[in-house]
Amino acid sequence: MLFSRRDLTHLLAPLIVEQLLAVLVGMVDVLMVAAVGEMAVSGVALVDSISMLVIQVLAALATGGAVVCSQYIGQKREDLGCVAAGQLVMITAVFSLVIAGIALFGGRHLLCLIFGSVEADVMDNAARYFRITSVSYPFLAMYNSSAALFRSMGNSRMSMLVSLQMNLLNILGNALCVFGFHMGVEGVAYPTLFSRMYAALVMMVLLQRPVNVLRIPGVSHLKPRKDMIGSILSIAIPSGVESGVFQFGKIMVQSLVSTLGTASIAAFAVASNLVTFQYLPGNAMGLGLITIVGQCVGAGENEQAKRYTWKIILADYAALVVICGVMALARGPIVSIYHLSPEASAMAESLLLLHCCMMIVWPFAFPLPNTLRAGLDAKFTMLVSVCSMWIFRIGGAYLFIKGLGVGLIGVWMGMFVDWVFRASLFLWRFRGFSQRARRV
């Protein structure tokens, strides 16, 4: 076996901690800005839905590089792995700079185009928050790329430690700026920017150490290589389209929610923030699957890749039993820490309970397709995800809310239909993984 139980633990445990840190910081951001009022919470929530689109597309680029590098490690071609590492950093740097420029100079117009019907105070808070955080996109891209390369080497501990430092800086900065200087949404935005700048610098320095299997020895590795860019983008483009459409669909749903009033916006923001705890172990294990399956496929061990996938999916279910059970039973006290209005609190509790029950489907809809991507089957996952998002999640939300008038819970109902469809097709595709998976 390519990975012992100890190897899996060393890879996955730091990833889970890193995902937990990211979720906790997201919660802290919402909690601290909640002290300013529901208008600020709603404004930050609107921007976060757009920021997640950018973050997911950048993560897709990192995934493409991670798959290619992992397969080269499995093939014992570390020289090509270093070339792929340089190309990944170059691609993500260029792309993130373009996106940051668009967001920085056209942010308010973009917000008005998507969320034009929101209240003026909500829009003002959103515009200020968006202008500052958009500057952090290139630094986040550098951090994500470096973290993906460390994961490809099986060293997820490094990105976890830097993530810990980044998030501590963010939390301390939030506390100082919001409660000390009373800066409102700016007090959440500036610490996010500076903490991402710090993390990017540290990760890029650590990546250059000679002991790393993957590193960027010189500027020559950053010069465009058509063949290597093609290998990375063959995975990154389908994954990016998939992630981009997924987040764009969430923005459309968020836009729909914004028509239901400030209480619904706040309830949806809080519920969406809380359920990220339920996604946490699966997201971490899904990242681990990229490395594990990529190295297995690179070494020609496709059956081992399938066995590792089942082990990780079962581990995710074990974690979900604990997390969802606790959140379902304690949903009232958990929601109360956000200090919402009684109407918004009641809606958030209902959303949280329903989500806990339906997480039985989620592992096959989201972590599992990472195995397919690592086997260079990213086009299939893209087609399934794009079709399911538009037909079921977006179409379903509009049907349930506008057509049937069920209110905010209609968003969740459309999402669950989307999950069931994805899970069914991905399980069917996974059955033939051993014959279909291929190497770069």
JSON list of C-alpha atoms in Angstrom, two decimals, residues 158-294:
[
{"chain": "A", "resi": 158, "resn": "MET", "atom": "CA", "xyz": [3.00, 23.22, 6.88]},
{"chain": "A", "resi": 159, "resn": "SER", "atom": "CA", "xyz": [-0.11, 24.88, 5.45]},
{"chain": "A", "resi": 160, "resn": "MET", "atom": "CA", "xyz": [-1.94, 24.16, 8.72]},
{"chain": "A", "resi": 161, "resn": "LEU", "atom": "CA", "xyz": [0.69, 26.00, 10.78]},
{"chain": "A", "resi": 162, "resn": "VAL", "atom": "CA", "xyz": [0.68, 29.01, 8.47]},
{"chain": "A", "resi": 163, "resn": "SER", "atom": "CA", "xyz": [-3.11, 28.97, 8.41]},
{"chain": "A", "resi": 164, "resn": "LEU", "atom": "CA", "xyz": [-3.10, 29.01, 12.22]},
{"chain": "A", "resi": 165, "resn": "GLN", "atom": "CA", "xyz": [-0.90, 32.10, 12.24]},
{"chain": "A", "resi": 166, "resn": "MET", "atom": "CA", "xyz": [-2.97, 33.79, 9.53]},
{"chain": "A", "resi": 167, "resn": "ASN", "atom": "CA", "xyz": [-6.23, 33.18, 11.32]},
{"chain": "A", "resi": 168, "resn": "LEU", "atom": "CA", "xyz": [-4.91, 34.29, 14.70]},
{"chain": "A", "resi": 169, "resn": "LEU", "atom": "CA", "xyz": [-3.79, 37.55, 13.10]},
{"chain": "A", "resi": 170, "resn": "ASN", "atom": "CA", "xyz": [-7.23, 37.90, 11.56]},
{"chain": "A", "resi": 171, "resn": "ILE", "atom": "CA", "xyz": [-9.10, 37.32, 14.82]},
{"chain": "A", "resi": 172, "resn": "LEU", "atom": "CA", "xyz": [-6.88, 39.64, 16.85]},
{"chain": "A", "resi": 173, "resn": "GLY", "atom": "CA", "xyz": [-7.18, 42.28, 14.16]},
{"chain": "A", "resi": 174, "resn": "ASN", "atom": "CA", "xyz": [-10.96, 41.93, 14.12]},
{"chain": "A", "resi": 175, "resn": "ALA", "atom": "CA", "xyz": [-11.16, 42.35, 17.88]},
{"chain": "A", "resi": 176, "resn": "LEU", "atom": "CA", "xyz": [-8.91, 45.41, 17.86]},
{"chain": "A", "resi": 177, "resn": "CYS", "atom": "CA", "xyz": [-10.53, 47.15, 14.89]},
{"chain": "A", "resi": 178, "resn": "VAL", "atom": "CA", "xyz": [-14.20, 46.36, 15.64]},
{"chain": "A", "resi": 179, "resn": "PHE", "atom": "CA", "xyz": [-14.28, 46.68, 19.43]},
{"chain": "A", "resi": 180, "resn": "GLY", "atom": "CA", "xyz": [-11.24, 48.89, 19.99]},
{"chain": "A", "resi": 181, "resn": "PHE", "atom": "CA", "xyz": [-11.44, 51.36, 17.11]},
{"chain": "A", "resi": 182, "resn": "HIS", "atom": "CA", "xyz": [-15.17, 50.85, 16.31]},
{"chain": "A", "resi": 183, "resn": "MET", "atom": "CA", "xyz": [-14.46, 50.58, 12.59]},
{"chain": "A", "resi": 184, "resn": "GLY", "atom": "CA", "xyz": [-17.56, 48.59, 11.56]},
{"chain": "A", "resi": 185, "resn": "VAL", "atom": "CA", "xyz": [-17.21, 46.44, 8.43]},
{"chain": "A", "resi": 186, "resn": "GLU", "atom": "CA", "xyz": [-13.78, 47.95, 7.73]},
{"chain": "A", "resi": 187, "resn": "GLY", "atom": "CA", "xyz": [-12.66, 46.45, 11.03]},
{"chain": "A", "resi": 188, "resn": "VAL", "atom": "CA", "xyz": [-13.31, 42.99, 9.60]},
{"chain": "A", "resi": 189, "resn": "ALA", "atom": "CA", "xyz": [-11.99, 43.72, 6.10]},
{"chain": "A", "resi": 190, "resn": "TYR", "atom": "CA", "xyz": [-8.52, 45.11, 6.90]},
{"chain": "A", "resi": 191, "resn": "PRO", "atom": "CA", "xyz": [-7.43, 42.21, 9.14]},
{"chain": "A", "resi": 192, "resn": "THR", "atom": "CA", "xyz": [-8.50, 39.81, 6.38]},
{"chain": "A", "resi": 193, "resn": "LEU", "atom": "CA", "xyz": [-6.28, 41.67, 3.90]},
{"chain": "A", "resi": 194, "resn": "PHE", "atom": "CA", "xyz": [-3.20, 41.88, 6.13]},
{"chain": "A", "resi": 195, "resn": "SER", "atom": "CA", "xyz": [-3.43, 38.28, 7.37]},
{"chain": "A", "resi": 196, "resn": "ARG", "atom": "CA", "xyz": [-3.60, 36.98, 3.78]},
{"chain": "A", "resi": 197, "resn": "MET", "atom": "CA", "xyz": [-0.59, 39.09, 2.83]},
{"chain": "A", "resi": 198, "resn": "TYR", "atom": "CA", "xyz": [1.36, 37.56, 5.71]},
{"chain": "A", "resi": 199, "resn": "ALA", "atom": "CA", "xyz": [0.35, 33.99, 4.84]},
{"chain": "A", "resi": 200, "resn": "ALA", "atom": "CA", "xyz": [1.27, 34.38, 1.17]},
{"chain": "A", "resi": 201, "resn": "LEU", "atom": "CA", "xyz": [4.75, 35.72, 1.98]},
{"chain": "A", "resi": 202, "resn": "VAL", "atom": "CA", "xyz": [5.52, 32.99, 4.51]},
{"chain": "A", "resi": 203, "resn": "MET", "atom": "CA", "xyz": [4.29, 30.15, 2.28]},
{"chain": "A", "resi": 204, "resn": "MET", "atom": "CA", "xyz": [6.27, 31.33, -0.74]},
{"chain": "A", "resi": 205, "resn": "VAL", "atom": "CA", "xyz": [9.44, 31.54, 1.37]},
{"chain": "A", "resi": 206, "resn": "LEU", "atom": "CA", "xyz": [8.90, 28.06, 2.84]},
{"chain": "A", "resi": 207, "resn": "LEU", "atom": "CA", "xyz": [8.26, 26.60, -0.60]},
{"chain": "A", "resi": 208, "resn": "GLN", "atom": "CA", "xyz": [11.79, 27.50, -1.74]},
{"chain": "A", "resi": 209, "resn": "ARG", "atom": "CA", "xyz": [13.53, 25.27, 0.81]},
{"chain": "A", "resi": 210, "resn": "PRO", "atom": "CA", "xyz": [15.87, 22.74, -0.90]},
{"chain": "A", "resi": 211, "resn": "VAL", "atom": "CA", "xyz": [14.46, 19.85, 1.17]},
{"chain": "A", "resi": 212, "resn": "ASN", "atom": "CA", "xyz": [11.09, 20.11, -0.61]},
{"chain": "A", "resi": 213, "resn": "VAL", "atom": "CA", "xyz": [10.40, 17.64, -3.39]},
{"chain": "A", "resi": 214, "resn": "LEU", "atom": "CA", "xyz": [8.37, 20.36, -5.09]},
{"chain": "A", "resi": 215, "resn": "ARG", "atom": "CA", "xyz": [9.81, 23.87, -5.19]},
{"chain": "A", "resi": 216, "resn": "ILE", "atom": "CA", "xyz": [10.49, 26.71, -7.62]},
{"chain": "A", "resi": 217, "resn": "PRO", "atom": "CA", "xyz": [14.30, 26.83, -7.96]},
{"chain": "A", "resi": 218, "resn": "GLY", "atom": "CA", "xyz": [14.42, 29.85, -10.26]},
{"chain": "A", "resi": 219, "resn": "VAL", "atom": "CA", "xyz": [12.58, 32.37, -12.39]},
{"chain": "A", "resi": 220, "resn": "SER", "atom": "CA", "xyz": [12.92, 30.04, -15.39]},
{"chain": "A", "resi": 221, "resn": "HIS", "atom": "CA", "xyz": [10.26, 27.78, -13.85]},
{"chain": "A", "resi": 222, "resn": "LEU", "atom": "CA", "xyz": [7.79, 30.69, -14.05]},
{"chain": "A", "resi": 223, "resn": "LYS", "atom": "CA", "xyz": [8.19, 31.12, -17.81]},
{"chain": "A", "resi": 224, "resn": "PRO", "atom": "CA", "xyz": [5.09, 29.81, -19.62]},
{"chain": "A", "resi": 225, "resn": "ARG", "atom": "CA", "xyz": [5.34, 26.19, -20.74]},
{"chain": "A", "resi": 226, "resn": "LYS", "atom": "CA", "xyz": [2.55, 25.38, -23.16]},
{"chain": "A", "resi": 227, "resn": "ASP", "atom": "CA", "xyz": [2.55, 21.63, -22.50]},
{"chain": "A", "resi": 228, "resn": "MET", "atom": "CA", "xyz": [2.58, 21.97, -18.73]},
{"chain": "A", "resi": 229, "resn": "ILE", "atom": "CA", "xyz": [-0.03, 24.74, -18.70]},
{"chain": "A", "resi": 230, "resn": "GLY", "atom": "CA", "xyz": [-2.19, 22.51, -20.87]},
{"chain": "A", "resi": 231, "resn": "SER", "atom": "CA", "xyz": [-1.92, 19.62, -18.38]},
{"chain": "A", "resi": 232, "resn": "ILE", "atom": "CA", "xyz": [-2.84, 21.86, -15.45]},
{"chain": "A", "resi": 233, "resn": "LEU", "atom": "CA", "xyz": [-5.67, 23.64, -17.24]},
{"chain": "A", "resi": 234, "resn": "SER", "atom": "CA", "xyz": [-7.15, 20.36, -18.52]},
{"chain": "A", "resi": 235, "resn": "ILE", "atom": "CA", "xyz": [-8.10, 19.76, -14.89]},
{"chain": "A", "resi": 236, "resn": "ALA", "atom": "CA", "xyz": [-8.29, 23.34, -13.64]},
{"chain": "A", "resi": 237, "resn": "ILE", "atom": "CA", "xyz": [-10.64, 24.64, -16.34]},
{"chain": "A", "resi": 238, "resn": "PRO", "atom": "CA", "xyz": [-13.37, 22.01, -15.83]},
{"chain": "A", "resi": 239, "resn": "SER", "atom": "CA", "xyz": [-12.93, 22.32, -12.05]},
{"chain": "A", "resi": 240, "resn": "GLY", "atom": "CA", "xyz": [-12.92, 26.12, -12.31]},
{"chain": "A", "resi": 241, "resn": "VAL", "atom": "CA", "xyz": [-16.02, 26.17, -14.48]},
{"chain": "A", "resi": 242, "resn": "GLU", "atom": "CA", "xyz": [-17.68, 23.77, -12.05]},
{"chain": "A", "resi": 243, "resn": "SER", "atom": "CA", "xyz": [-16.73, 25.82, -9.00]},
{"chain": "A", "resi": 244, "resn": "GLY", "atom": "CA", "xyz": [-17.45, 29.11, -10.74]},
{"chain": "A", "resi": 245, "resn": "VAL", "atom": "CA", "xyz": [-20.92, 28.06, -11.86]},
{"chain": "A", "resi": 246, "resn": "PHE", "atom": "CA", "xyz": [-21.57, 26.62, -8.41]},
{"chain": "A", "resi": 247, "resn": "GLN", "atom": "CA", "xyz": [-20.67, 29.88, -6.68]},
{"chain": "A", "resi": 248, "resn": "PHE", "atom": "CA", "xyz": [-22.40, 31.99, -9.33]},
{"chain": "A", "resi": 249, "resn": "GLY", "atom": "CA", "xyz": [-25.49, 29.91, -8.73]},
{"chain": "A", "resi": 250, "resn": "LYS", "atom": "CA", "xyz": [-25.17, 30.59, -5.01]},
{"chain": "A", "resi": 251, "resn": "ILE", "atom": "CA", "xyz": [-24.96, 34.30, -5.79]},
{"chain": "A", "resi": 252, "resn": "MET", "atom": "CA", "xyz": [-28.17, 34.04, -7.82]},
{"chain": "A", "resi": 253, "resn": "VAL", "atom": "CA", "xyz": [-29.82, 32.25, -4.92]},
{"chain": "A", "resi": 254, "resn": "GLN", "atom": "CA", "xyz": [-28.46, 34.92, -2.56]},
{"chain": "A", "resi": 255, "resn": "SER", "atom": "CA", "xyz": [-29.96, 37.54, -4.85]},
{"chain": "A", "resi": 256, "resn": "LEU", "atom": "CA", "xyz": [-33.28, 35.71, -4.60]},
{"chain": "A", "resi": 257, "resn": "VAL", "atom": "CA", "xyz": [-32.99, 35.60, -0.82]},
{"chain": "A", "resi": 258, "resn": "SER", "atom": "CA", "xyz": [-32.31, 39.36, -0.77]},
{"chain": "A", "resi": 259, "resn": "THR", "atom": "CA", "xyz": [-35.85, 39.93, -2.07]},
{"chain": "A", "resi": 260, "resn": "LEU", "atom": "CA", "xyz": [-37.31, 38.26, 1.02]},
{"chain": "A", "resi": 261, "resn": "GLY", "atom": "CA", "xyz": [-36.24, 41.01, 3.44]},
{"chain": "A", "resi": 262, "resn": "THR", "atom": "CA", "xyz": [-33.44, 41.76, 5.91]},
{"chain": "A", "resi": 263, "resn": "ALA", "atom": "CA", "xyz": [-34.55, 39.07, 8.41]},
{"chain": "A", "resi": 264, "resn": "SER", "atom": "CA", "xyz": [-34.31, 36.38, 5.72]},
{"chain": "A", "resi": 265, "resn": "ILE", "atom": "CA", "xyz": [-30.92, 37.66, 4.56]},
{"chain": "A", "resi": 266, "resn": "ALA", "atom": "CA", "xyz": [-29.56, 37.55, 8.12]},
{"chain": "A", "resi": 267, "resn": "ALA", "atom": "CA", "xyz": [-31.10, 34.12, 8.85]},
{"chain": "A", "resi": 268, "resn": "PHE", "atom": "CA", "xyz": [-29.72, 32.67, 5.64]},
{"chain": "A", "resi": 269, "resn": "ALA", "atom": "CA", "xyz": [-26.27, 34.18, 6.34]},
{"chain": "A", "resi": 270, "resn": "VAL", "atom": "CA", "xyz": [-26.15, 32.69, 9.85]},
{"chain": "A", "resi": 271, "resn": "ALA", "atom": "CA", "xyz": [-27.45, 29.26, 8.78]},
{"chain": "A", "resi": 272, "resn": "SER", "atom": "CA", "xyz": [-25.01, 29.16, 5.87]},
{"chain": "A", "resi": 273, "resn": "ASN", "atom": "CA", "xyz": [-22.20, 30.12, 8.21]},
{"chain": "A", "resi": 274, "resn": "LEU", "atom": "CA", "xyz": [-23.08, 27.42, 10.76]},
{"chain": "A", "resi": 275, "resn": "VAL", "atom": "CA", "xyz": [-23.46, 24.54, 8.31]},
{"chain": "A", "resi": 276, "resn": "THR", "atom": "CA", "xyz": [-19.89, 25.02, 7.16]},
{"chain": "A", "resi": 277, "resn": "PHE", "atom": "CA", "xyz": [-18.98, 23.00, 10.27]},
{"chain": "A", "resi": 278, "resn": "GLN", "atom": "CA", "xyz": [-20.81, 20.06, 8.70]},
{"chain": "A", "resi": 279, "resn": "TYR", "atom": "CA", "xyz": [-18.84, 20.39, 5.47]},
{"chain": "A", "resi": 280, "resn": "LEU", "atom": "CA", "xyz": [-15.54, 20.72, 7.31]},
{"chain": "A", "resi": 281, "resn": "PRO", "atom": "CA", "xyz": [-14.35, 17.07, 7.59]},
{"chain": "A", "resi": 282, "resn": "GLY", "atom": "CA", "xyz": [-15.52, 16.19, 4.09]},
{"chain": "A", "resi": 283, "resn": "ASN", "atom": "CA", "xyz": [-13.84, 19.22, 2.53]},
{"chain": "A", "resi": 284, "resn": "ALA", "atom": "CA", "xyz": [-10.59, 18.39, 4.31]},
{"chain": "A", "resi": 285, "resn": "MET", "atom": "CA", "xyz": [-10.74, 14.75, 3.29]},
{"chain": "A", "resi": 286, "resn": "GLY", "atom": "CA", "xyz": [-11.63, 15.76, -0.25]},
{"chain": "A", "resi": 287, "resn": "LEU", "atom": "CA", "xyz": [-8.41, 17.79, -0.43]},
{"chain": "A", "resi": 288, "resn": "GLY", "atom": "CA", "xyz": [-6.54, 14.77, 0.87]},
{"chain": "A", "resi": 289, "resn": "LEU", "atom": "CA", "xyz": [-8.08, 12.61, -1.86]},
{"chain": "A", "resi": 290, "resn": "ILE", "atom": "CA", "xyz": [-6.41, 14.79, -4.50]},
{"chain": "A", "resi": 291, "resn": "THR", "atom": "CA", "xyz": [-2.98, 13.85, -3.14]},
{"chain": "A", "resi": 292, "resn": "ILE", "atom": "CA", "xyz": [-3.77, 10.22, -2.30]},
{"chain": "A", "resi": 293, "resn": "VAL", "atom": "CA", "xyz": [-5.57, 9.31, -5.51]},
{"chain": "A", "resi": 294, "resn": "GLY", "atom": "CA", "xyz": [-3.21, 11.40, -7.64]}
]
